[in-house]
Coordinates of C-alpha atoms in Angstrom, one line a residue:
Chain M
N2 CA 0.0 0.0 0.0
A3 CA 2.0 3.0 -1.3
G4 CA 0.0 6.1 0.2
V5 CA 1.6 9.2 -0.6
T6 CA 4.8 9.0 -3.0
Q7 CA 6.8 11.9 -3.6
T8 CA 9.6 11.8 -6.2
P9 CA 12.5 12.9 -6.1
K10 CA 13.8 12.4 -2.3
F11 CA 16.7 15.0 -3.1
Q12 CA 17.3 17.6 -5.6
V13 CA 19.9 20.2 -5.8
L14 CA 19.2 23.3 -8.0
K15 CA 21.1 26.2 -9.5
T16 CA 19.4 29.6 -9.1
G17 CA 17.0 30.3 -12.1
Q18 CA 16.4 26.5 -13.2
S19 CA 12.7 25.3 -13.1
M20 CA 11.7 21.8 -11.8
T21 CA 8.6 19.7 -10.7
L22 CA 8.3 17.8 -7.6
Q23 CA 5.8 15.0 -8.0
C24 CA 3.3 13.8 -5.8
A25 CA 0.9 10.7 -6.2
Q26 CA -1.7 9.2 -3.8
D27 CA -3.3 5.7 -4.6
M28 CA -6.0 6.4 -1.6
N29 CA -8.8 8.3 -3.9
H30 CA -8.4 11.3 -1.6
E31 CA -10.2 14.3 -2.8
Y32 CA -7.9 17.1 -1.0
M33 CA -4.1 17.3 -1.6
S34 CA -1.8 19.9 -0.6
W35 CA 1.9 21.1 -0.6
Y36 CA 4.0 22.3 2.3
R37 CA 7.3 23.4 2.9
Q38 CA 9.2 23.0 6.3
D39 CA 12.0 25.3 7.3
P40 CA 14.0 25.2 10.5
G41 CA 11.9 26.6 13.5
M42 CA 9.0 27.5 10.9
G43 CA 6.5 24.5 11.3
L44 CA 4.8 23.6 8.0
R45 CA 3.6 26.4 5.9
L46 CA 1.1 25.7 3.0
I47 CA 1.9 26.3 -0.6
H48 CA -1.1 25.4 -2.4
Y49 CA -4.0 23.1 -2.1
S50 CA -6.6 21.1 -4.2
V51 CA -10.1 20.1 -3.2
G52 CA -10.6 18.2 -6.2
A53 CA -9.4 17.4 -9.6
G54 CA -9.3 20.6 -11.8
I55 CA -9.5 22.9 -8.5
T56 CA -6.5 24.7 -6.8
D57 CA -6.1 27.4 -4.7
Q58 CA -3.2 29.5 -2.8
G59 CA -2.0 28.7 0.7
E60 CA 0.2 30.9 2.9
V61 CA 3.5 31.1 0.7
P62 CA 2.4 30.6 -2.9
N63 CA 4.9 33.0 -4.7
G64 CA 7.1 31.1 -7.0
Y65 CA 5.4 28.2 -7.2
N66 CA 2.7 26.4 -9.6
V67 CA 0.3 23.8 -9.2
S68 CA -2.3 21.8 -11.3
R69 CA -4.5 18.8 -10.6
S70 CA -5.6 17.0 -13.8
T71 CA -6.3 13.8 -12.1
T72 CA -7.4 12.6 -8.6
E73 CA -3.9 10.9 -8.1
D74 CA -1.3 13.5 -9.1
F75 CA -0.6 17.0 -7.8
P76 CA 2.9 18.3 -9.0
L77 CA 4.4 21.3 -7.7
R78 CA 6.3 23.5 -10.3
L79 CA 9.3 25.7 -9.1
L80 CA 9.1 28.3 -12.1
S81 CA 12.7 30.1 -11.4
A82 CA 14.3 28.4 -8.4
A83 CA 15.7 30.9 -5.7
P84 CA 17.9 30.3 -2.8
S85 CA 15.0 31.2 -0.5
Q86 CA 13.1 28.0 -1.7
T87 CA 15.8 25.7 -0.4
S88 CA 13.6 24.0 1.8
V89 CA 12.0 20.4 2.6
Y90 CA 8.8 19.9 0.8
F91 CA 5.9 17.7 1.9
C92 CA 2.9 16.6 0.0
A93 CA -0.1 15.5 1.9
S94 CA -3.5 14.4 0.9
R95 CA -6.7 14.1 3.1
R96 CA -9.9 11.7 2.3
T97 CA -12.3 14.9 2.1
A98 CA -11.6 18.4 2.3
R99 CA -12.9 18.5 6.1
N100 CA -12.5 16.6 9.6
T101 CA -10.0 13.9 8.1
E102 CA -6.4 13.4 9.2
A103 CA -3.7 14.2 6.5
F104 CA -1.3 11.6 5.3
F105 CA 2.4 12.9 4.5
G106 CA 4.7 11.9 1.6
Q107 CA 8.3 11.2 2.7
G108 CA 9.5 14.6 1.7
T109 CA 11.9 15.9 -0.9
R110 CA 14.9 17.9 0.6
L111 CA 15.6 20.8 -2.3
T112 CA 18.8 22.7 -2.4
V113 CA 19.1 26.0 -4.6
V114 CA 22.5 27.1 -4.9
Chain H
E26 CA -4.3 36.1 10.2
D27 CA -4.9 32.5 11.4
K28 CA -2.3 31.6 13.9
V29 CA -1.4 28.4 15.6
V30 CA 1.2 28.8 18.6
Q31 CA 2.8 25.8 20.4
S32 CA 4.6 26.0 23.6
P33 CA 7.2 25.2 24.5
L34 CA 9.3 25.5 21.3
S35 CA 11.8 22.8 22.8
L36 CA 11.8 20.5 25.9
V37 CA 14.5 18.3 27.6
V38 CA 13.3 15.6 29.9
H39 CA 14.5 12.3 31.6
E40 CA 13.0 8.7 30.9
G41 CA 10.1 8.4 33.0
D42 CA 9.0 12.0 33.4
T43 CA 5.5 13.2 32.2
V44 CA 5.5 16.2 30.0
T45 CA 2.8 18.4 28.6
L46 CA 2.9 20.3 25.2
N47 CA 0.5 23.1 24.6
C48 CA -1.2 24.5 21.3
S49 CA -3.2 27.5 21.1
Y50 CA -5.0 29.1 18.3
E51 CA -6.4 32.0 16.6
V52 CA -8.4 31.3 13.3
T53 CA -11.3 31.6 11.4
N54 CA -13.8 28.9 10.8
F55 CA -12.2 26.4 13.3
R56 CA -13.1 22.9 12.4
S57 CA -10.8 20.6 14.1
L58 CA -7.5 20.2 15.9
L59 CA -4.8 17.7 15.0
W60 CA -1.6 16.6 16.6
Y61 CA 1.2 14.9 14.6
K62 CA 4.8 13.3 15.6
Q63 CA 7.7 13.9 13.4
E64 CA 10.8 11.9 13.8
K65 CA 13.1 12.0 10.9
K66 CA 10.9 12.2 7.9
A67 CA 7.2 12.5 7.3
P68 CA 4.7 13.6 10.0
T69 CA 2.6 10.7 11.5
F70 CA -1.1 11.3 12.9
L71 CA -1.8 10.9 16.5
F72 CA -5.1 12.4 17.7
M73 CA -8.0 14.5 15.7
L74 CA -10.1 16.7 18.1
T75 CA -13.3 18.3 17.3
S76 CA -15.1 18.4 20.9
S77 CA -14.3 20.3 23.6
G78 CA -13.5 18.3 26.8
I79 CA -13.4 14.9 25.5
E80 CA -10.1 13.1 25.8
K81 CA -8.5 11.0 23.0
K82 CA -6.3 8.3 24.4
S83 CA -3.3 6.1 22.8
G84 CA -1.2 4.3 25.1
R85 CA 0.8 6.8 27.0
L86 CA -0.3 9.7 25.0
S87 CA -3.5 11.6 25.7
S88 CA -5.0 14.9 24.1
I89 CA -7.9 17.3 24.9
L90 CA -9.6 20.1 23.2
D91 CA -10.7 23.5 25.2
K92 CA -12.8 25.5 22.6
K93 CA -13.6 28.1 25.2
E94 CA -9.8 28.7 25.8
L95 CA -8.9 28.1 22.3
S96 CA -6.3 25.6 23.0
S97 CA -5.3 22.0 23.1
I98 CA -2.6 19.9 25.3
L99 CA -0.8 16.9 24.6
N100 CA 0.4 14.8 27.7
I101 CA 2.7 12.0 27.2
T102 CA 3.6 9.8 30.7
A103 CA 6.4 7.6 31.4
T104 CA 8.4 9.1 28.4
Q105 CA 10.8 6.8 26.5
T106 CA 13.6 7.8 24.4
G107 CA 11.6 7.0 21.2
D108 CA 9.2 9.7 22.2
S109 CA 12.2 12.2 21.1
A110 CA 10.4 14.2 18.1
I111 CA 9.0 17.1 17.0
Y112 CA 5.3 17.3 17.8
L113 CA 3.2 19.5 15.6
C114 CA -0.2 20.8 16.1
A115 CA -2.3 21.8 13.4
V116 CA -5.8 23.5 13.3
E117 CA -8.1 23.1 10.4
A118 CA -9.8 26.3 9.7
G119 CA -9.3 29.2 7.0
Q120 CA -11.7 31.0 4.9
A121 CA -12.9 27.8 3.6
G122 CA -12.5 25.9 6.7
T123 CA -10.3 23.4 4.7
A124 CA -6.6 24.3 5.5
L125 CA -4.5 22.5 7.9
I126 CA -2.5 25.7 9.8
F127 CA 0.6 24.3 11.3
G128 CA 2.3 25.7 14.4
K129 CA 6.0 25.5 14.7
G130 CA 6.2 22.5 16.5
T131 CA 7.6 21.4 20.0
T132 CA 11.0 19.6 19.8
L133 CA 10.9 16.9 22.6
S134 CA 14.3 15.3 23.8
V135 CA 14.0 12.4 26.0
S136 CA 17.5 11.1 27.7
S137 CA 18.2 8.0 29.3

């Protein structure tokens, strides 16, 4: 039972490069979201989706794009990487948008040099 | 602005001690409060609380929500070194009532 799968686990980018962090879940969950975790900052919400075709911004959306063309996949795109985007990124899914726990992927550690 | 505040930010205890972690919130459209444990990688779910005064319990861990005080506590009794982790509090809230808003976490270190 895979749950939430994130790829890659580690990535180093040069400033200005673009890339996509992949997230897939096999639990038929409606709700998916992306967080970044920085030391001493907890988890901050970047973007979320309440279902296929619907996305919205979280607390820190600048510099990131998302799309949700299928229920299973929710990729996060970095348009032009900056050192401030060095972080650990977590994808999470929930069965529905309300009153349900979030299941997290194992994270992607991204370094922008 | 929605806010979730955890205290203390870090804590060092000896094995066998009992600890209490705090979480307070100021949010719009509160729906539920969740506790997570994060060791090396992904956070893992501990409890979801929606009603005031009803304790949730799992082994040595327990948690309770006080909606009047806008807060929750997580208790760990007879701590073990395996309890060393970051404990995250999250509140389901926001304009649409769907966002999980996290606090900064409490780092617990249990020494043997």
